[in-house]
CSV table of C-alpha atoms in Angstrom, one decimal:
chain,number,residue,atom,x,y,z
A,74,UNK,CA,-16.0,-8.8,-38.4
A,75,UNK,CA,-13.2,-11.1,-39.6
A,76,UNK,CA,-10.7,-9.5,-41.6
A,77,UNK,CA,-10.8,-12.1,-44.3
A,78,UNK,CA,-14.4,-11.2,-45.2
A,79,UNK,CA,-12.9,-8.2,-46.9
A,80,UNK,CA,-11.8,-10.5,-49.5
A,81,UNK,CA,-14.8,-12.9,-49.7
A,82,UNK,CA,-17.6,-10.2,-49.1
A,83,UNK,CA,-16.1,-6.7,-50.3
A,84,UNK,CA,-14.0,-8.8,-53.5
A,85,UNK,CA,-10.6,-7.0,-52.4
A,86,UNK,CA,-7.6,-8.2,-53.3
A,87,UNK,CA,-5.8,-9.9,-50.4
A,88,UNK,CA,-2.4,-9.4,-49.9
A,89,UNK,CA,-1.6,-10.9,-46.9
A,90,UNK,CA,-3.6,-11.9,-43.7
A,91,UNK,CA,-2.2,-13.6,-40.5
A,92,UNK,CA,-2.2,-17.3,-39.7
A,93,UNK,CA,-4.9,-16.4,-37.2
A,94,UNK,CA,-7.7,-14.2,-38.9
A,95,UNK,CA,-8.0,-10.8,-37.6
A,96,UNK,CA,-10.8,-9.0,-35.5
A,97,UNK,CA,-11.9,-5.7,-36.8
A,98,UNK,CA,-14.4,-3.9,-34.9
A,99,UNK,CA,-14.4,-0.6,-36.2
A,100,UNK,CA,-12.6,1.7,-38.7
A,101,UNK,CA,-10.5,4.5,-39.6
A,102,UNK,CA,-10.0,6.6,-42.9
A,103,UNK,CA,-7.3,8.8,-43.2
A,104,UNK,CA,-4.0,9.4,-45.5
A,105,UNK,CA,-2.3,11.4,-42.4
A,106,UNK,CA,-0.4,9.4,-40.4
A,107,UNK,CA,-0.3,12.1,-37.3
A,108,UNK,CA,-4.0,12.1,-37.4
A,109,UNK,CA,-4.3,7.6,-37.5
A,110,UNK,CA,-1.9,7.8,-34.9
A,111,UNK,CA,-3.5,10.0,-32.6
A,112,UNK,CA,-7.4,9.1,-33.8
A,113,UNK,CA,-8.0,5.6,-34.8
A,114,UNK,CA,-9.4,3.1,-32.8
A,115,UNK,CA,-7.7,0.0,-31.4
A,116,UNK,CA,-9.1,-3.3,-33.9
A,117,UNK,CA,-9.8,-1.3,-36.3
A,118,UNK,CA,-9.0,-0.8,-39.9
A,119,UNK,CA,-7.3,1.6,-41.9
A,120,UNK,CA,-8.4,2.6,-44.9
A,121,UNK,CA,-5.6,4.8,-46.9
A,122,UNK,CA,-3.7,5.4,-50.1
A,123,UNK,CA,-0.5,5.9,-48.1
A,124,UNK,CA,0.8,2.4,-49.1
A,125,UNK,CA,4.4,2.4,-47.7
A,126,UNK,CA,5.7,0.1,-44.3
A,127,UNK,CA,5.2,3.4,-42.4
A,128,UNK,CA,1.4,3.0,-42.4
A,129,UNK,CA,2.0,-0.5,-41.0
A,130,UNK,CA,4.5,1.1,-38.2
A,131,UNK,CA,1.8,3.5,-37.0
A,132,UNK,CA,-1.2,0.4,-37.4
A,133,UNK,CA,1.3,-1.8,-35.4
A,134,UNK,CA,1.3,1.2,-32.9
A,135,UNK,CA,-2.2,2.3,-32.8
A,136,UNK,CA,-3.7,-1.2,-32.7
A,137,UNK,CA,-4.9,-1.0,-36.0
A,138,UNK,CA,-5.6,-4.8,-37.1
A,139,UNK,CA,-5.5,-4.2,-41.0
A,140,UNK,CA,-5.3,-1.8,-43.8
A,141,UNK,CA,-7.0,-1.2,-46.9
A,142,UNK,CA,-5.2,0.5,-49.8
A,143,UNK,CA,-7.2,2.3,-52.2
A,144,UNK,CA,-7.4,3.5,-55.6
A,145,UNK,CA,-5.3,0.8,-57.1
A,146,UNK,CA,-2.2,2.2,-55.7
A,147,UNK,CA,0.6,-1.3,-55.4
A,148,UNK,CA,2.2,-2.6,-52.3
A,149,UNK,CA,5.9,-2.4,-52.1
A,150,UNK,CA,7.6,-5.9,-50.7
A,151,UNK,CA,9.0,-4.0,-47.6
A,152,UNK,CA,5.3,-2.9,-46.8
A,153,UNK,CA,4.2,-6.5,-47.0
A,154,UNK,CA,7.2,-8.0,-44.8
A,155,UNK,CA,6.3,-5.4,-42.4
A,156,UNK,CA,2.8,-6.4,-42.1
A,157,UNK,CA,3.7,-9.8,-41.8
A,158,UNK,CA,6.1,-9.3,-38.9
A,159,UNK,CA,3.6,-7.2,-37.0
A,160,UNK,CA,0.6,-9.4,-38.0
A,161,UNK,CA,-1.5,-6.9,-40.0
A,162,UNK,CA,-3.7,-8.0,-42.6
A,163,UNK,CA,-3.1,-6.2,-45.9
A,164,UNK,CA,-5.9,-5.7,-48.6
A,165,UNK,CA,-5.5,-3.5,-51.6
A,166,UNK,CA,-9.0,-2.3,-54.3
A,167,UNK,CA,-9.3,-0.1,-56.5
A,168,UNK,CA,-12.0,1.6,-54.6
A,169,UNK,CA,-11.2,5.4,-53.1
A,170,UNK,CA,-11.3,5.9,-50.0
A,171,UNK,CA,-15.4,6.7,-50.1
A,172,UNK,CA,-16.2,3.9,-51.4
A,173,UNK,CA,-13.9,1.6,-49.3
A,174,UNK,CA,-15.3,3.0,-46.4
A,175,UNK,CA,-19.0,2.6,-46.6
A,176,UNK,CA,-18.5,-0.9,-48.3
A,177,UNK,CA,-16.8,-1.6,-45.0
A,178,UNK,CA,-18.9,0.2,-42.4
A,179,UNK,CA,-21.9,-1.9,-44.2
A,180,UNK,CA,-20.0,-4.9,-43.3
A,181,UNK,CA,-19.3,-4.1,-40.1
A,182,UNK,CA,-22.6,-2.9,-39.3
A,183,UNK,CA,-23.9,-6.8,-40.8
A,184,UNK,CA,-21.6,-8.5,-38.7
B,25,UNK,CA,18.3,-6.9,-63.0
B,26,UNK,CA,20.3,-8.0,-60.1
B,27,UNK,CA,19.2,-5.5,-56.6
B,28,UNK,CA,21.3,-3.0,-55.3
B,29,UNK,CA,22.9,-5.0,-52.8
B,30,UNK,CA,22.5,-2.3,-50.0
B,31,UNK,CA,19.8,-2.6,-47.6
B,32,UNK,CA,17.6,0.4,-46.7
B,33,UNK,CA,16.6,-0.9,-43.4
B,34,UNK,CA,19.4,-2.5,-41.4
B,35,UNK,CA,22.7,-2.0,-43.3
B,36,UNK,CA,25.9,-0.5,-40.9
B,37,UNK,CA,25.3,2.9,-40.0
B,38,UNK,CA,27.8,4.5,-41.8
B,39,UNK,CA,25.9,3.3,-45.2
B,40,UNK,CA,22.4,3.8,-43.9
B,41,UNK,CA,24.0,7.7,-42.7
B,42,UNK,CA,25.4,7.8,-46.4
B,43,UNK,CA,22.6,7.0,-48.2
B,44,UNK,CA,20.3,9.2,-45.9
B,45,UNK,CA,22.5,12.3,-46.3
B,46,UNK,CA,23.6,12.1,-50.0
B,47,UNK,CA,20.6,13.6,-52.3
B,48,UNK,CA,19.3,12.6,-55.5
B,49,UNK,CA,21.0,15.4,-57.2
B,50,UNK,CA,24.2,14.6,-55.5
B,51,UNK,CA,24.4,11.5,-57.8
B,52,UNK,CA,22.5,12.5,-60.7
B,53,UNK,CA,24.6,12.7,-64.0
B,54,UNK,CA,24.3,16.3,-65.7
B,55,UNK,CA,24.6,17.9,-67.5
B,56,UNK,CA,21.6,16.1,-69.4
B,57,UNK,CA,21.8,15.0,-73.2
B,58,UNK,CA,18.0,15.8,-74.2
B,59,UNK,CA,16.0,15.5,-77.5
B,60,UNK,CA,13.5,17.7,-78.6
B,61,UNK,CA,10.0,15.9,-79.4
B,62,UNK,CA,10.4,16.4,-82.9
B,63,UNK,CA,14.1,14.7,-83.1
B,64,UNK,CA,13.5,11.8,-85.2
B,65,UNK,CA,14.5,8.5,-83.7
B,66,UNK,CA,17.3,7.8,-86.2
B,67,UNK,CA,18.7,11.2,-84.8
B,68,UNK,CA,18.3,9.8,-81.3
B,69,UNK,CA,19.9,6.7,-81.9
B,70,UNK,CA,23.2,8.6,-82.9
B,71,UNK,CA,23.0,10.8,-79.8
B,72,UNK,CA,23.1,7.8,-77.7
B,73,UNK,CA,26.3,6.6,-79.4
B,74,UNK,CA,27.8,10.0,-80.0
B,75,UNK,CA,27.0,10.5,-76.0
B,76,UNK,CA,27.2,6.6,-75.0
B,77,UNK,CA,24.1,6.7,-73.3
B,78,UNK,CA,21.6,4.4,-73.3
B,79,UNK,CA,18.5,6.4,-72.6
B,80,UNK,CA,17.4,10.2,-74.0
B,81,UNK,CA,14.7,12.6,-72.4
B,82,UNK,CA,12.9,14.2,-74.3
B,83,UNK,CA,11.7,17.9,-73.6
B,84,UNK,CA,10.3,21.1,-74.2
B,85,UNK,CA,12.4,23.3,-73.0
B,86,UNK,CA,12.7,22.4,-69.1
B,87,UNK,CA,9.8,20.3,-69.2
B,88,UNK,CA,9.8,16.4,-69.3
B,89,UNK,CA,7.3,14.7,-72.0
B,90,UNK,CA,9.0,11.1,-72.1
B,91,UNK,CA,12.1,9.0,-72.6
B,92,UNK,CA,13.7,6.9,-75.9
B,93,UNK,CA,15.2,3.9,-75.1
B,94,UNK,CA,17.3,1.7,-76.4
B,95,UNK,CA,14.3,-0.7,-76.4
B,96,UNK,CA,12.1,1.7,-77.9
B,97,UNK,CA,15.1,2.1,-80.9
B,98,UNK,CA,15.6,-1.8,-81.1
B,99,UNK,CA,11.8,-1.7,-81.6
B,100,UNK,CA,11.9,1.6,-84.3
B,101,UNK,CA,14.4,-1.1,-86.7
B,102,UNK,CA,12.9,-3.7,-85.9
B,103,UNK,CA,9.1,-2.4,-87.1
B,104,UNK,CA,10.6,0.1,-89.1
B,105,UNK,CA,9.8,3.8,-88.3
B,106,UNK,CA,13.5,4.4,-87.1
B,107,UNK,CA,12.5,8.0,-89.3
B,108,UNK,CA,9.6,8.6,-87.4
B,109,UNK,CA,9.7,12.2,-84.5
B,110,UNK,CA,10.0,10.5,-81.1
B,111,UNK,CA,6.8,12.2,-80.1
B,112,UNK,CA,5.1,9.4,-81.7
B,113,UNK,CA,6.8,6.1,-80.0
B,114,UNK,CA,8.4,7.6,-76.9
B,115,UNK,CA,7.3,5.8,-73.3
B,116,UNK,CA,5.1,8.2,-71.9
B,117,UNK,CA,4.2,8.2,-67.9
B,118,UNK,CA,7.4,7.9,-66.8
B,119,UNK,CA,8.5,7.2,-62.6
B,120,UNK,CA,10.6,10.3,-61.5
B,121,UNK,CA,12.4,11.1,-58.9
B,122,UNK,CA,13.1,14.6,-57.0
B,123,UNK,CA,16.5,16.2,-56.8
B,124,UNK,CA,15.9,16.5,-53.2
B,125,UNK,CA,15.0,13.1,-52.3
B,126,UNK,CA,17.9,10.7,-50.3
B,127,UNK,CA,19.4,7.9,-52.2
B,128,UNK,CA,17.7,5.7,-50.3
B,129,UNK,CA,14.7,6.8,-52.4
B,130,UNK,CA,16.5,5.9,-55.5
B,131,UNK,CA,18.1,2.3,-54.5
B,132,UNK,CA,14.7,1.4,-53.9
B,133,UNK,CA,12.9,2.8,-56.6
B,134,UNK,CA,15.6,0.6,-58.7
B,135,UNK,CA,14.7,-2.3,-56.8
B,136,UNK,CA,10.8,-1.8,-57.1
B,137,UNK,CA,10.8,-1.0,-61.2
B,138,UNK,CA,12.1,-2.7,-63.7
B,139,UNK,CA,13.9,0.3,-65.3
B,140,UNK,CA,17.2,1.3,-65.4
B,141,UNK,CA,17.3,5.3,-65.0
B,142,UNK,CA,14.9,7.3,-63.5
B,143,UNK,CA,14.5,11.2,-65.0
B,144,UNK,CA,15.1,13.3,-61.9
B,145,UNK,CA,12.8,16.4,-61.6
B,146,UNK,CA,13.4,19.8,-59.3
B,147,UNK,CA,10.6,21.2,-56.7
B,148,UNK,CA,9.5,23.4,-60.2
B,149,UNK,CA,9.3,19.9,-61.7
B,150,UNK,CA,12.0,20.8,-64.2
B,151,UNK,CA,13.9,17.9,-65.9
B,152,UNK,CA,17.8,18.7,-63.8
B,153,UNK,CA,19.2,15.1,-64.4
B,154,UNK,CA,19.2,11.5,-65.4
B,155,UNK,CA,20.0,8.8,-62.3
B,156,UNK,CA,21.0,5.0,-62.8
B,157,UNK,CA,22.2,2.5,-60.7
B,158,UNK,CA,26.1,3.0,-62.2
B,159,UNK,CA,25.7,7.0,-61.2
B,160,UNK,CA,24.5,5.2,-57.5
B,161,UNK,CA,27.0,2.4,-56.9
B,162,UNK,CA,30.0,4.9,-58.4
B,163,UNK,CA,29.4,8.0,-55.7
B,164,UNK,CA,28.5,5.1,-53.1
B,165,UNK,CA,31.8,3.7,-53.7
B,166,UNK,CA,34.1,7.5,-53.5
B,167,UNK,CA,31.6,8.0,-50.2
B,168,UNK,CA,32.5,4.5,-48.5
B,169,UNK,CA,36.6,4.6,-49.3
B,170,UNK,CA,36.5,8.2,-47.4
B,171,UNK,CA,34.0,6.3,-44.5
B,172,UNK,CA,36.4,3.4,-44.4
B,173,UNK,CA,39.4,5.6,-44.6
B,174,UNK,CA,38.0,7.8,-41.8
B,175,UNK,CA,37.1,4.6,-39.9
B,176,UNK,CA,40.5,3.4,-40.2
B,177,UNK,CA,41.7,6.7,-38.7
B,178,UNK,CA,39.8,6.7,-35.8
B,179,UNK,CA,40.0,2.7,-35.0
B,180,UNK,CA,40.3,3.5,-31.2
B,181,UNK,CA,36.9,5.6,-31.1
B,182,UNK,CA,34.3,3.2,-30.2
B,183,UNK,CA,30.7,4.0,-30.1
B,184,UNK,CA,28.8,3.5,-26.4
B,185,UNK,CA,25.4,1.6,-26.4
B,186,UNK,CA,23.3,1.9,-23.1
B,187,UNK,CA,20.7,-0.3,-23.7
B,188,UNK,CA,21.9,-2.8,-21.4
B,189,UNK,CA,19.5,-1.2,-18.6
B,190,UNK,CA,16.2,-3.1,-19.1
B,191,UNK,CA,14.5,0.0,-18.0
B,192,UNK,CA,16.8,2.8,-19.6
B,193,UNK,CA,16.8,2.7,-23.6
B,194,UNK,CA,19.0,5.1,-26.6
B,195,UNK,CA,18.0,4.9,-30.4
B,196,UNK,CA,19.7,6.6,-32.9
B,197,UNK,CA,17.5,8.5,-35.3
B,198,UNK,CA,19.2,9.6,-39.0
B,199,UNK,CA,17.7,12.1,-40.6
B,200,UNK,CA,15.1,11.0,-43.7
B,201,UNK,CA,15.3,7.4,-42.4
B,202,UNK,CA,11.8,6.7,-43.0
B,203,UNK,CA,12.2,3.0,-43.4
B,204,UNK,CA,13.0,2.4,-40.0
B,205,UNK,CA,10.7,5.4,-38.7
B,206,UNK,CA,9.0,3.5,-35.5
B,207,UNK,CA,11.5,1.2,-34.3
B,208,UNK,CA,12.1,2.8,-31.2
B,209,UNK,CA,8.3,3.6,-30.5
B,210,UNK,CA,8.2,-0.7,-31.2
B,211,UNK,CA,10.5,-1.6,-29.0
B,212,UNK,CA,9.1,0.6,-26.4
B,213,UNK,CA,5.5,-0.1,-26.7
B,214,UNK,CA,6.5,-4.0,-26.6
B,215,UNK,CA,8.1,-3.0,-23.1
B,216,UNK,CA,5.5,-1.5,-22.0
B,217,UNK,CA,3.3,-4.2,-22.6
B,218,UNK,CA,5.7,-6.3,-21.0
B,219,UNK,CA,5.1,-4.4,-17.8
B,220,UNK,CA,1.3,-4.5,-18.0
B,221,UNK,CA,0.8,-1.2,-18.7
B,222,UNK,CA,-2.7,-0.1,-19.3
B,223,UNK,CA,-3.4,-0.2,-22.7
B,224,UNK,CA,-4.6,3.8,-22.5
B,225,UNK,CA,-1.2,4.7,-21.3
B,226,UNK,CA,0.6,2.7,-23.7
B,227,UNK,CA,-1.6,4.3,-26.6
B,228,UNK,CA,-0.5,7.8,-25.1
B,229,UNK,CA,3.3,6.7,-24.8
B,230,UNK,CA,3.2,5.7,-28.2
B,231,UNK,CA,1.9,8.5,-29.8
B,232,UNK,CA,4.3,10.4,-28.0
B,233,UNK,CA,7.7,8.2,-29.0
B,234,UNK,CA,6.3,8.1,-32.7
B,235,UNK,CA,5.5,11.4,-33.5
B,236,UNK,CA,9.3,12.5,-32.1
B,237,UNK,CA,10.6,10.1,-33.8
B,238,UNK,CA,8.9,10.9,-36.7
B,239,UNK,CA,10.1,14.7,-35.7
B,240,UNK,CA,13.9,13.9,-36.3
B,241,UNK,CA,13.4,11.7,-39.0
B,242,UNK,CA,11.9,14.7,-41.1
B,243,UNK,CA,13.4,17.7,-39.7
B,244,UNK,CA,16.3,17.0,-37.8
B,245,UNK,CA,20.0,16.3,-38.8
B,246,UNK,CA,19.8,13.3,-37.0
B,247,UNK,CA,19.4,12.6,-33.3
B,248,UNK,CA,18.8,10.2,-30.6
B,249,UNK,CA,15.8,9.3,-28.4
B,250,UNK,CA,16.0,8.4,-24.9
B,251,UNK,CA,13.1,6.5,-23.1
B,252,UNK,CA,13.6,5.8,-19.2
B,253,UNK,CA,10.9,3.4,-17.5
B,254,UNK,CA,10.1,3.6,-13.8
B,255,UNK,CA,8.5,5.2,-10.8
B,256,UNK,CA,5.0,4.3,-12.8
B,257,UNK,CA,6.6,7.5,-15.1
B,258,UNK,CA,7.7,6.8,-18.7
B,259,UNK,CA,10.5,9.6,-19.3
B,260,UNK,CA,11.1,10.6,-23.6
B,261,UNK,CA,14.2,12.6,-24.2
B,262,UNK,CA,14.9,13.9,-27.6
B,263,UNK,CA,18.1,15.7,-28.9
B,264,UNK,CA,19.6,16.4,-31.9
B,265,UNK,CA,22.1,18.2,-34.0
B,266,UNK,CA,20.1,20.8,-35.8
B,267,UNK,CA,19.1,22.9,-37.3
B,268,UNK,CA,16.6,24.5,-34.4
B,269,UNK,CA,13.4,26.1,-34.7
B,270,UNK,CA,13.1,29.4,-35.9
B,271,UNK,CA,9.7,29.9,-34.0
B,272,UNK,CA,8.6,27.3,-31.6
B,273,UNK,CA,5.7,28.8,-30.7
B,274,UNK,CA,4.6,28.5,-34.3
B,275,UNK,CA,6.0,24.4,-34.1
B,276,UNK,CA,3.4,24.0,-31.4
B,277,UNK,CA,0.5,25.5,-33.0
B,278,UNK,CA,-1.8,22.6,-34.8
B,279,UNK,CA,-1.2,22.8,-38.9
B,280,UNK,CA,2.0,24.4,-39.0
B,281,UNK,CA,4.3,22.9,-41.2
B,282,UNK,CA,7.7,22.7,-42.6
B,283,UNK,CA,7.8,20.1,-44.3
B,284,UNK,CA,8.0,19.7,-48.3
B,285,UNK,CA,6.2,17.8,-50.9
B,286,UNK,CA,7.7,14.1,-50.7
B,287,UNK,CA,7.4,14.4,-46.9
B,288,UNK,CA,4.0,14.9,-47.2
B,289,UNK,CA,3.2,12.9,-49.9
B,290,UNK,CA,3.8,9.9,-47.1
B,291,UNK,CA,1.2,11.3,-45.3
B,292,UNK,CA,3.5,13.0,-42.4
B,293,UNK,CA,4.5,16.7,-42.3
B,294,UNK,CA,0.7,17.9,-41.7
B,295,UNK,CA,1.6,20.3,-38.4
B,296,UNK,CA,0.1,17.6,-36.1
B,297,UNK,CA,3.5,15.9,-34.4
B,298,UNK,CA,4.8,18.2,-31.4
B,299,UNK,CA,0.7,19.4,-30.7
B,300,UNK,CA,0.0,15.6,-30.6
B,301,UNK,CA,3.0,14.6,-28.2
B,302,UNK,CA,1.9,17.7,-25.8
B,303,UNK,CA,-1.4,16.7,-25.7
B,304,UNK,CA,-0.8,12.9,-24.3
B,305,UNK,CA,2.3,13.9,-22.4
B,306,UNK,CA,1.5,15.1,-18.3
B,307,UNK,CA,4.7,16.9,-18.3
B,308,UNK,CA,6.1,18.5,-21.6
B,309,UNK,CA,9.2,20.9,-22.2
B,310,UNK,CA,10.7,22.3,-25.5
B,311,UNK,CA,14.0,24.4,-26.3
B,312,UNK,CA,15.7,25.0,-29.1
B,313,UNK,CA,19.0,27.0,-30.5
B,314,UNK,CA,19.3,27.7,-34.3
B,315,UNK,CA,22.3,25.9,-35.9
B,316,UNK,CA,22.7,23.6,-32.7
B,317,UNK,CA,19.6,22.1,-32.3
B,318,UNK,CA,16.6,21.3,-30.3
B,319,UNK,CA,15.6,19.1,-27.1
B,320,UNK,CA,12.5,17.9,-25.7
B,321,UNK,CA,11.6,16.2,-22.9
B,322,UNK,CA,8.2,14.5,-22.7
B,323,UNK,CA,6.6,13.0,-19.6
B,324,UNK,CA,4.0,10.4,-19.1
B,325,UNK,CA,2.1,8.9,-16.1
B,326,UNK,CA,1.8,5.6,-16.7
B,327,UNK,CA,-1.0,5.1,-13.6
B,328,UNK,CA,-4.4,7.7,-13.8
């Protein structure tokens, strides 16, 4: 799936996305970065609450093509410049984690 | 309000060191002027002159319950219930910060909220101080004339970079520098790719570089990590300064941690790092020496 259909299918908030649309085809949940880092899948996204620029350091490492931040938690500005310099598409909801993940698995299993 | 004009991410490293190594409560103004909840706000407003400040906790005993303003008193005149018990009108769900936190946490806390002090709270999540940007910029200041004076001292010391070898890479880890925690697994994992690494090994090489780098950040005193590329081998050297492990059989063992609250409130300190690195590394060694500190050398095969 495309990563802007978060915002126009799942109604998250969109914080940034790159000049060329990302390709997610799979996902990862998790608020320990050890466990992203070792576990989640290359174009995938992350689904968290861990919204600092280090999730964006391990998604830039992993593969990781954009994150999700739940339960309303806000994006600080050095999170966002990091995601733009690495090209990760940022999305924040106030959805937990749960319910941001089978929202997304049901798009992914659409598309 | 104007930001802090000291940037967490790529300021000289004698600031980025300083503002790494100074704590919260090394800045912190005590001891505190407090208010019970009861105090009426008229009372408060004479603390605040009597103590020229321009903000008052209010407690119960230890604990925090909120914080009067100078807003919050302009507002008591202005809609008249200056006689009222601060209970009533104090700001409630305050942002605090922990004694044991770096500065860093601090400068940008004051750059992400609009307020002007921050209530700083121990591990028992007692009220121990007040913080604002004037208790920052004043110890900043004492700490860079001593930098600058020892600077000045030691003019003819010079610091040697080795990063001129494309193949052969140093990076210079500071303790509780989370902001720039993956810069050297970056750089290397853009190498890599340069090389046309398989992606698997890259993954592996990655994990590896990150979760020691993520190592010093949160329990070293600082260090550096080594990467050497060649002979289809990628070669991770890690050393620092301290303090050792007490039991590094323990440090191996998946779900042992160290690591306190705020460290794993960012979603790291969860046991995972050194099992993680030995698992994608093909060649992986370990020692350590309390109070000087440890090294590690990790090895991966860059062709399976």
């Amino acid at each position: 799936m495309k990563g802007s259909s978060i915002k126009e299918h799942l109604g998250y908030r969109e914080i940034f996305l790159p000049g060329e649309d990302v390709i997610i085809t799979s996902g990862f949940t998790s608020d320990l970065l050890s466990d992203v880092m070792a576990n989640a899948e290359e174009d995938s996204v992350l689904i968290t609450i861990q919204a600092h620029r280090n999730s964006v350091a391990v998604a830039a490492l992993a593969g990781i093509r954009a994150i999700i931040i739940c339960s309303g938690r806000k994006v600080p500005v050095d999170m966002l410049t990091a995601a733009e310099e690495h090209a990760i598409a940022l999305y924040t909801t106030g959805d937990n984690q749960f319910t941001a993940s089978w929202k997304t698995a049901e798009l992914l299993t659409k598309s | 309000m104007k930001p802090i004009p000291i940037n967490t991410i790529n300021s000289p490293t004698v600031i980025l060191e300083l503002i790494y190594r100074l704590k919260i409560k090394d800045v912190m103004s005590t001891p505190l002027v407090t208010a019970d909840k009861s105090a009426t706000l008229r009372s408060i407003q004479l603390l605040m002159r009597d103590k020229n400040v321009t903000g008052i906790p209010i407690v119960q005993g230890k604990r925090l319950l909120g914080l009067v303003s100078m807003d919050d008193i302009i507002q008591a005149l202005d809609l008249g219930y200056i006689e009222e018990p601060a209970e009533k009108h104090m700001t409630r769900n305050l942002t605090v910060l922990e004694d044991d936190m770096p500065v860093s946490f601090a400068i940008t806390y004051f750059d992400t909220y609009p307020y002007h002090r921050f209530p700083v709270l121990s591990k028992k999540k007692e009220l121990v101080g007040m913080v604002t940007t004037r208790d920052i910029s004043a110890r900043l200041l004492l700490e860079i004339n001593r930098e600058v004076d020892a600077i000045e001292r030691a003019a003819a010391k010079h610091i040697s970079h080795d990063d001129s070898i494309v193949k052969k890479q140093t990076f210079t880890v500071l303790r509780h520098n989370f902001e720039n925690a993956g810069y050297a697994s970056t750089e290397l994992k853009k190498f890599l790719k340069s090389e046309n690494i398989d992606s698997a090994a890259i993954r592996r090489a990655a994990v590896a570089s990150y979760e020691l780098e993520i190592n010093l950040v949160v329990h070293s005193e600082g260090g550096t990590i080594t990467t050497e590329y060649g002979d289809n081998k990628l070669k991770l050297t890690v050393s620092d300064t301290g303090p050792g492990i007490p039991d590094i059989d323990a440090a191996m063992e998946e779900g042992f941690s160290t690591a306190n609250s705020w460290i794993r409130s960012l979603g790291f300190g969860a046991g995972m790092g050194l099992p993680n690195v030995k698992r994608v590394s093909d060649e992986f060694t370990i020692t350590s020496e309390m109070g000087k500190g440890t090294a590690i050398v990790a090895v991966i095969y860059l062709l399976k």
